[in-house]
PDB file of C-alpha atoms in Angstrom:
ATOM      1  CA  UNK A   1     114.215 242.990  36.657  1.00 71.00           C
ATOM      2  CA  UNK A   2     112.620 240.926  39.388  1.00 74.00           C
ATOM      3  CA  UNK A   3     115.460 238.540  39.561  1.00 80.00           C
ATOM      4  CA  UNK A   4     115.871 237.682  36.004  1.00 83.00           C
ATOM      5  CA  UNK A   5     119.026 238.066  34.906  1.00 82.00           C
ATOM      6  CA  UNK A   6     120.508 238.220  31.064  1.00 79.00           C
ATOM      7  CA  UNK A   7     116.772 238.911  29.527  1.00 85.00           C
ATOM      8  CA  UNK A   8     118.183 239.430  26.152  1.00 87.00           C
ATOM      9  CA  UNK A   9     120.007 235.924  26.431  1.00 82.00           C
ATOM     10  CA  UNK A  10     116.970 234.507  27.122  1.00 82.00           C
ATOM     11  CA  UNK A  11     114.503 235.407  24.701  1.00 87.00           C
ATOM     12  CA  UNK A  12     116.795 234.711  22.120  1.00 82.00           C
ATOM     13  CA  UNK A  13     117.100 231.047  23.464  1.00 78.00           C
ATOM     14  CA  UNK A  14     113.036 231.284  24.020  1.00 81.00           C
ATOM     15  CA  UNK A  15     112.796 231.837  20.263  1.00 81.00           C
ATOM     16  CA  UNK A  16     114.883 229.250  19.251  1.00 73.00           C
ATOM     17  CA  UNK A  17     113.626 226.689  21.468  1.00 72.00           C
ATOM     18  CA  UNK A  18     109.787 227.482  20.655  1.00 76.00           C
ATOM     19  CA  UNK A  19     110.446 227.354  16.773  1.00 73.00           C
ATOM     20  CA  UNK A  20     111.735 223.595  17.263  1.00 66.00           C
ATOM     21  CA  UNK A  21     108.871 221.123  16.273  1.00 68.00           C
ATOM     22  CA  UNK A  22     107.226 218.650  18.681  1.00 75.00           C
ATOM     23  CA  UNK A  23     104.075 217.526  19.537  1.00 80.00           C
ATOM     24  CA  UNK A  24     102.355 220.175  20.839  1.00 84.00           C
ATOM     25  CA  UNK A  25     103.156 222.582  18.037  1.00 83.00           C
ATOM     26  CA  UNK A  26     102.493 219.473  14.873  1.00 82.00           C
ATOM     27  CA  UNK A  27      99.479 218.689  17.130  1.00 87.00           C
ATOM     28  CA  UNK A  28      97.576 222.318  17.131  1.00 89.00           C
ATOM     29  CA  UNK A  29      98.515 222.356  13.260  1.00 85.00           C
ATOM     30  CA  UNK A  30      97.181 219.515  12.216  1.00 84.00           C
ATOM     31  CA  UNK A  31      93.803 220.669  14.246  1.00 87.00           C
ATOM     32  CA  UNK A  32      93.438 223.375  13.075  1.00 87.00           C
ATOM     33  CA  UNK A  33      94.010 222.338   9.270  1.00 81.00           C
ATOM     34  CA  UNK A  34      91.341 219.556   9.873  1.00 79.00           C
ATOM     35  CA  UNK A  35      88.593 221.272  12.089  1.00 82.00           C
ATOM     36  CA  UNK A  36      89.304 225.615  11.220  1.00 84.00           C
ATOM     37  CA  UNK A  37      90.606 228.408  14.383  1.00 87.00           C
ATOM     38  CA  UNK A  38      88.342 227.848  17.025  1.00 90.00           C
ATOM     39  CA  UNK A  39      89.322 224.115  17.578  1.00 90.00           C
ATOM     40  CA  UNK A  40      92.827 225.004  16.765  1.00 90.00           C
ATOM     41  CA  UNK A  41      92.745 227.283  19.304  1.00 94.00           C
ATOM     42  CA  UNK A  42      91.214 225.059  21.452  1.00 93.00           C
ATOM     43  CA  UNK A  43      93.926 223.024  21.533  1.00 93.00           C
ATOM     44  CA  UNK A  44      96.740 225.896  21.815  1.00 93.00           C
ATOM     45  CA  UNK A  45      94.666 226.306  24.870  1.00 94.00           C
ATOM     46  CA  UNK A  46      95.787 223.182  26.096  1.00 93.00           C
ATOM     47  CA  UNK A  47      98.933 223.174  25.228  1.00 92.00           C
ATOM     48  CA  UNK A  48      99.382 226.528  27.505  1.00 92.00           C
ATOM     49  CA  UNK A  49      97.748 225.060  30.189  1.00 93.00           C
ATOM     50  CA  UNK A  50     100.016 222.196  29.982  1.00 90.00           C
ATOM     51  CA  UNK A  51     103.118 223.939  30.030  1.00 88.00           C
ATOM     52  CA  UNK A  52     102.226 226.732  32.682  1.00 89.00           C
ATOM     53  CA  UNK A  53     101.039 223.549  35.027  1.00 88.00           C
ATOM     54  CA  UNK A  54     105.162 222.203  34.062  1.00 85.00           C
ATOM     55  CA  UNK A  55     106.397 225.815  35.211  1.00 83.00           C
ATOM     56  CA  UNK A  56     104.653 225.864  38.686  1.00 83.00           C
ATOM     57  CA  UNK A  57     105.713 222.152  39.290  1.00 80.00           C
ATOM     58  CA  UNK A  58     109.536 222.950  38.140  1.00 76.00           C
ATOM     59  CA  UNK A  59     109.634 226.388  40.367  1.00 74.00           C
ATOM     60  CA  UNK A  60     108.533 223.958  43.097  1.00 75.00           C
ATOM     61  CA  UNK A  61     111.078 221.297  42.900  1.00 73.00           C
ATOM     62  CA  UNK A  62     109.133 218.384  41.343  1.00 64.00           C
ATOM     63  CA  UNK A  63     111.943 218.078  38.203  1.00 60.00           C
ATOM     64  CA  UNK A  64     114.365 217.521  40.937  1.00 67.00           C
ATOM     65  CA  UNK A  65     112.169 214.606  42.260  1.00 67.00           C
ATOM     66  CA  UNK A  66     111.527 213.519  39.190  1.00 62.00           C
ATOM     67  CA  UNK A  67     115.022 213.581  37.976  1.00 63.00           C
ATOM     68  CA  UNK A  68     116.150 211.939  41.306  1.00 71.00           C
ATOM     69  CA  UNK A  69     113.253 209.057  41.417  1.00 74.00           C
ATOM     70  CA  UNK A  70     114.050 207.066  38.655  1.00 75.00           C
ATOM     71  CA  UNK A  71     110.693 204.714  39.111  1.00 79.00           C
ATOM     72  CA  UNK A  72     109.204 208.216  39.137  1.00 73.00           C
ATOM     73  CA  UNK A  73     110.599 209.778  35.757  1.00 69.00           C
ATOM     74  CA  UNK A  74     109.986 206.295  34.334  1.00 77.00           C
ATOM     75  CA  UNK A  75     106.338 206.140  34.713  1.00 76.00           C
ATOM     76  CA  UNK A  76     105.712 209.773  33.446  1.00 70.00           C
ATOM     77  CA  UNK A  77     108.021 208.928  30.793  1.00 73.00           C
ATOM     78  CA  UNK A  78     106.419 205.584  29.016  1.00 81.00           C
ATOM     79  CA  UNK A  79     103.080 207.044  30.150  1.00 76.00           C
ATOM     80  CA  UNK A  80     103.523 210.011  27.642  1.00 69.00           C
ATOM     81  CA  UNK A  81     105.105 207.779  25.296  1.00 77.00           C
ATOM     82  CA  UNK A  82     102.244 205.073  25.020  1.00 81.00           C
ATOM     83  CA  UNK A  83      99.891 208.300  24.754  1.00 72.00           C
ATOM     84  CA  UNK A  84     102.122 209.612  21.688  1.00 72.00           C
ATOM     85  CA  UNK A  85     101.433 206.391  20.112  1.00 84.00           C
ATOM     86  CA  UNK A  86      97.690 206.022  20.405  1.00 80.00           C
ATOM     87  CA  UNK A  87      97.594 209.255  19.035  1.00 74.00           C
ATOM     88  CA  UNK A  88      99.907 208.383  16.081  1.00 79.00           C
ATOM     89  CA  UNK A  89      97.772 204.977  15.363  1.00 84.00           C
ATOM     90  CA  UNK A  90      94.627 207.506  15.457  1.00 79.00           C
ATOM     91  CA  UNK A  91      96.309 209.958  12.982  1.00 73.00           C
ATOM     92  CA  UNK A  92      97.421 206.481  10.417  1.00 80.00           C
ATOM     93  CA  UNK A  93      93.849 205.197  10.548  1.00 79.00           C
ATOM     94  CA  UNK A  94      92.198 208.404   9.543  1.00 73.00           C
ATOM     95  CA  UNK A  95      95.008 208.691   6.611  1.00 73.00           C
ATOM     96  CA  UNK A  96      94.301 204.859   5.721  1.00 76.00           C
ATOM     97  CA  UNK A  97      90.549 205.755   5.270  1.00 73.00           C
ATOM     98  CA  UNK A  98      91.491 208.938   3.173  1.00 66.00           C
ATOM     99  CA  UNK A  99      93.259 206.995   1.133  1.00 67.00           C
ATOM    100  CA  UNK A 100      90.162 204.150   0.441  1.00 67.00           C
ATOM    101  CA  UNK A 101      87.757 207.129  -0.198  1.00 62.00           C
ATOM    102  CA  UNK A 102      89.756 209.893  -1.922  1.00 54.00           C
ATOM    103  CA  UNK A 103      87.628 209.416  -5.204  1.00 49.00           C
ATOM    104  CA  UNK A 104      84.811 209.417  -3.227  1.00 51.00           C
ATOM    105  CA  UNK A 105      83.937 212.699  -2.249  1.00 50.00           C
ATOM    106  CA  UNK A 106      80.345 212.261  -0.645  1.00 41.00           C
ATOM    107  CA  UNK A 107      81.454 208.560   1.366  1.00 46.00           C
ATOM    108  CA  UNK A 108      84.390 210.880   2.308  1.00 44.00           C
ATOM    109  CA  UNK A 109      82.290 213.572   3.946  1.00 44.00           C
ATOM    110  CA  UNK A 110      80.113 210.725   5.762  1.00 42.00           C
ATOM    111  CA  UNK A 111      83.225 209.373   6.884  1.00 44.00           C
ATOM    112  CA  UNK A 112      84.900 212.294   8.103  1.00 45.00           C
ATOM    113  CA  UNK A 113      81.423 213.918   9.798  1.00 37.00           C
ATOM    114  CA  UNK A 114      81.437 209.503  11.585  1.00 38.00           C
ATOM    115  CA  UNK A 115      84.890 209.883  12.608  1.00 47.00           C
ATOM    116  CA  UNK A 116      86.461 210.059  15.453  1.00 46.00           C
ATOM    117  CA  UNK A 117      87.518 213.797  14.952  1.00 51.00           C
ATOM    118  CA  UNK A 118      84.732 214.485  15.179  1.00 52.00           C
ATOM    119  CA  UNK A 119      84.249 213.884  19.322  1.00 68.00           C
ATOM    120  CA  UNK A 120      88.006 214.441  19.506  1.00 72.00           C
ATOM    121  CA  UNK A 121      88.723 216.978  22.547  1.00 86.00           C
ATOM    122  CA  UNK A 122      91.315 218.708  21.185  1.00 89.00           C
ATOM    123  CA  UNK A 123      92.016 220.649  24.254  1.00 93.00           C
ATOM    124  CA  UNK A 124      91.928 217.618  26.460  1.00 90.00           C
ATOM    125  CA  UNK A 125      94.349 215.961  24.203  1.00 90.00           C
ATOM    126  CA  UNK A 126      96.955 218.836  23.997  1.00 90.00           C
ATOM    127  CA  UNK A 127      96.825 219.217  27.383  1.00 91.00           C
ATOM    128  CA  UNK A 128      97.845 215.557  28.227  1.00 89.00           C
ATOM    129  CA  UNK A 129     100.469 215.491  25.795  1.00 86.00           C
ATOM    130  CA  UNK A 130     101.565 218.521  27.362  1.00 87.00           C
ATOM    131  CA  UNK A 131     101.585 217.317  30.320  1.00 86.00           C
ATOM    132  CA  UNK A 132     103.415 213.862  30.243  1.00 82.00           C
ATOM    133  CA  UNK A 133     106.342 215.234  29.114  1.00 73.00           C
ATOM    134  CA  UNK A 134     108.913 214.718  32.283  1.00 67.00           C
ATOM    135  CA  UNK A 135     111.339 215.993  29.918  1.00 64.00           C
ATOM    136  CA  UNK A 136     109.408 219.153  28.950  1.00 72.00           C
ATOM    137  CA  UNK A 137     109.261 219.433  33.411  1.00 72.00           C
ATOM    138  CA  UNK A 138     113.501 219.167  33.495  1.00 67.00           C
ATOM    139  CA  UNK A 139     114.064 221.452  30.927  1.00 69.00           C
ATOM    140  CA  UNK A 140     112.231 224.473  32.209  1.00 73.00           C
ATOM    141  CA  UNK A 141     113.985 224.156  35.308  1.00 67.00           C
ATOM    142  CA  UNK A 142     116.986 223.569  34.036  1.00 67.00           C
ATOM    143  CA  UNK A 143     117.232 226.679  31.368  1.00 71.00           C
ATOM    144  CA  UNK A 144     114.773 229.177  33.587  1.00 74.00           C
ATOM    145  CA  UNK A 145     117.308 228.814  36.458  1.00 70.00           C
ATOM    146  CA  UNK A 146     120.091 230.109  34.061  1.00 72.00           C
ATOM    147  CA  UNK A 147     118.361 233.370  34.245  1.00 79.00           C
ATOM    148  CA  UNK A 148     117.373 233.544  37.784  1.00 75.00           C
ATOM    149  CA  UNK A 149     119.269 235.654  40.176  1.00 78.00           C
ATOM    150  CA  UNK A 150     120.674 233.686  43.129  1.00 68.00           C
ATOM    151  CA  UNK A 151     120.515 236.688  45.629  1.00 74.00           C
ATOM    152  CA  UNK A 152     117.208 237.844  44.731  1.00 74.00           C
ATOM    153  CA  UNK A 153     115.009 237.616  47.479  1.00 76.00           C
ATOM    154  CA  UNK A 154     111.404 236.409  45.733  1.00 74.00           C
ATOM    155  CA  UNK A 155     112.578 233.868  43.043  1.00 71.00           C
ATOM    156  CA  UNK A 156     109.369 232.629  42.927  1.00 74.00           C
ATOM    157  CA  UNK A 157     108.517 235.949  41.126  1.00 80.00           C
ATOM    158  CA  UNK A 158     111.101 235.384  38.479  1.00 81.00           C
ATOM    159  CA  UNK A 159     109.594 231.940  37.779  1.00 81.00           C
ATOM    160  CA  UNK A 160     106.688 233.830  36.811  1.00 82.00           C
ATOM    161  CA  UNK A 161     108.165 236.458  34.690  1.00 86.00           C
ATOM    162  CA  UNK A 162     110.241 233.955  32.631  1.00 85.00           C
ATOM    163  CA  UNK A 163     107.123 231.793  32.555  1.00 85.00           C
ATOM    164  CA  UNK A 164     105.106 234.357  31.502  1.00 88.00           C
ATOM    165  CA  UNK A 165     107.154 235.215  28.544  1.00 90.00           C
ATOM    166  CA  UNK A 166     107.615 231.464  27.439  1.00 88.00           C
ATOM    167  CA  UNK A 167     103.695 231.483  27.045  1.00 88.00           C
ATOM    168  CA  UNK A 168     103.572 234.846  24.599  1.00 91.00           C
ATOM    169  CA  UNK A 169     106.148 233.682  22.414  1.00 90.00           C
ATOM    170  CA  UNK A 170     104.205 230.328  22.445  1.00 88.00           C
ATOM    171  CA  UNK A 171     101.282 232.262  22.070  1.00 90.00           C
ATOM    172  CA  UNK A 172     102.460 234.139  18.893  1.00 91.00           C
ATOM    173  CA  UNK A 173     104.473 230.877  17.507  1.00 89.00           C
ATOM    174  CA  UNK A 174     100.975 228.704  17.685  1.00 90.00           C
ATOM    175  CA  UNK A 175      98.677 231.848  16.649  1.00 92.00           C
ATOM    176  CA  UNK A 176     100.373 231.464  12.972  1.00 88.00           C
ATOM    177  CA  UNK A 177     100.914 228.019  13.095  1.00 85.00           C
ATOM    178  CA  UNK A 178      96.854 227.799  13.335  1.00 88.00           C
ATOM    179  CA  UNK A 179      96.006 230.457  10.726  1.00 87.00           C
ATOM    180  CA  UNK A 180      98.804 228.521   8.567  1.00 80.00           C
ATOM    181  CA  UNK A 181      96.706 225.226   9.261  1.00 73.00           C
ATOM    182  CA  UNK A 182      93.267 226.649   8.121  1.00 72.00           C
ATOM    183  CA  UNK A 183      94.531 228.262   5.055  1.00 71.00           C
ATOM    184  CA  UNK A 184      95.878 224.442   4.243  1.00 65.00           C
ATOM    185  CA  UNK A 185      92.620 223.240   5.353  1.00 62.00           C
ATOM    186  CA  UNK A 186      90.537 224.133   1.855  1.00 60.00           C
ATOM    187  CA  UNK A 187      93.815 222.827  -0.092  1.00 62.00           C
ATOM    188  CA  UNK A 188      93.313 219.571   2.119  1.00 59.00           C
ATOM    189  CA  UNK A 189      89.686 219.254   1.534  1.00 59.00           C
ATOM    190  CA  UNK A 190      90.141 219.750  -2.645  1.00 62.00           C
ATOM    191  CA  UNK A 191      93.419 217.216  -2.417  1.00 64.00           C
ATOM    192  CA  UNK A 192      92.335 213.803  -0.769  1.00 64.00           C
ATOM    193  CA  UNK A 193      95.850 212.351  -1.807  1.00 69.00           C
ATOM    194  CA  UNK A 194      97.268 215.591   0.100  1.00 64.00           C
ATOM    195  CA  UNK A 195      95.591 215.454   3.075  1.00 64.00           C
ATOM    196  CA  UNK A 196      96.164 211.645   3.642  1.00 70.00           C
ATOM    197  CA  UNK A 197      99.878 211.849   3.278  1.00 72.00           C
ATOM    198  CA  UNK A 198     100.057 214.556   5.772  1.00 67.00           C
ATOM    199  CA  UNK A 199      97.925 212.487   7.954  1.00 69.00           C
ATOM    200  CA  UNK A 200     100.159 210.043   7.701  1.00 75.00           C
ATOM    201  CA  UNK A 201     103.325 211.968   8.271  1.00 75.00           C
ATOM    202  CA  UNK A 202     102.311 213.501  11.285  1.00 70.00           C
ATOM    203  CA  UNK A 203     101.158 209.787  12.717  1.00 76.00           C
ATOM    204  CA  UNK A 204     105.012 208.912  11.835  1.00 80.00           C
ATOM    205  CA  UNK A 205     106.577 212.374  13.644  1.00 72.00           C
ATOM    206  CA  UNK A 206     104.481 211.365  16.564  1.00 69.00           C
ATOM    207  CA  UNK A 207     105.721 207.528  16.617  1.00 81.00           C
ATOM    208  CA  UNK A 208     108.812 209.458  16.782  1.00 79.00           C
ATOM    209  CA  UNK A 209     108.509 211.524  19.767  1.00 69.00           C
ATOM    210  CA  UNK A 210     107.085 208.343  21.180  1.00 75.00           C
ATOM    211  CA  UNK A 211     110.880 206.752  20.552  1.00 80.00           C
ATOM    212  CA  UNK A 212     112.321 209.010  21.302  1.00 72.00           C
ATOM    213  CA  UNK A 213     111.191 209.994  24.963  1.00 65.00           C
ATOM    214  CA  UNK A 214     110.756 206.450  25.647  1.00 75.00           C
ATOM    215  CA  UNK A 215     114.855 206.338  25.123  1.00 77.00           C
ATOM    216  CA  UNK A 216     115.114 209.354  26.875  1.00 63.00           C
ATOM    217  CA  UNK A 217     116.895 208.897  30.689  1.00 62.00           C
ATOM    218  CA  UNK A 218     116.578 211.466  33.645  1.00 55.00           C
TER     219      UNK A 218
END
């Protein structure tokens, strides 16, 4: 079906890979446990921007630059990594205040309606971590050509299909990670103690993406 061969193969693969945890998935969670759907969704939107901008650039060569250019993949590469960690120093300072204030509810509230979240874009922000990801940009390319017909005279077109069905399954796979996060949001809101060590969790999971795609080679 327009050059893409195996389908079955590959949405099982799809599924897999989707339901492994990274920062764009831990990142539209913890929005939308802190600030309810619409910002949660908000920041899915992001995050499919992101990616579909990574599928055009693959199906037009850029992860073989990329993976050829060295200076290249290294810029992307610490770039996204020195984003991971402002965003993981963001995500321990909010926990460090939730910890000074969790028998405080009303300076709490204050705090959290003065706090950063509070002007935090979350679409902006998924977006960017979406899209300094040189690694994310050399994977698509290197498992959607598994699946693309040599002979087939448009592969362009089966770019699009596989890229098309890589953003519904990420559609579905963030839908219930958001209505997840804002059913953990009242639990969150009663449970200071709660919410700060999941705070500061997620700052650690996103010091380690930060590692580990600053180890990462082409």
């Amino acid at each position: 079906m327009l050059g893409v061969t195996d389908l079955p193969t590959y949405l099982v693969g799809l599924v897999l890979i989707v339901l492994l945890p990274g920062p764009n998935s831990l990142y539209v969670l913890s929005v939308a446990a802190r600030r309810g759907i619409r910002a949660g969704y908000g920041a899915a939107a992001g995050v499919w921007c992101g990616d579909t901008v990574l599928m055009v650039l693959s199906a037009a060569g850029v992860a073989s630059l990329l993976q050829a250019n060295e200076l290249a993949f290294g810029v992307v590469k610490f770039a996204g990594a020195g984003y991971l960690i402002w965003l993981a120093i963001g995500m321990m300072r909010a926990a460090r205040s939730m910890w000074r204030t969790r028998h405080e509810r009303a300076q709490a509230a204050s705090a959290s309606a003065a706090s950063p979240t509070a002007t935090e874009r979350p679409y902006r922000r998924a977006l960017v971590i979406s899209l300094f990801n040189p690694k994310a940009i050399l994977f698509f390319i290197s498992f959607f050509v598994q699946f693309v017909d040599p002979g087939y005279a448009h592969p362009a077109l089966s770019f699009v299909l596989l890229g098309l069905l890589a953003n519904v399954a990420s559609a579905l796979y963030l839908s219930a990670l958001i209505f997840g996060g804002t059913r953990l949001a009242a639990t969150f809101r009663r449970r200071k103690r709660l919410s700060a060590g999941v705070t500061s969790a997620a700052g650690v999971l996103f010091l380690g993406f930060a590692v580990k795609l600053s180890l990462s080679s082409a």
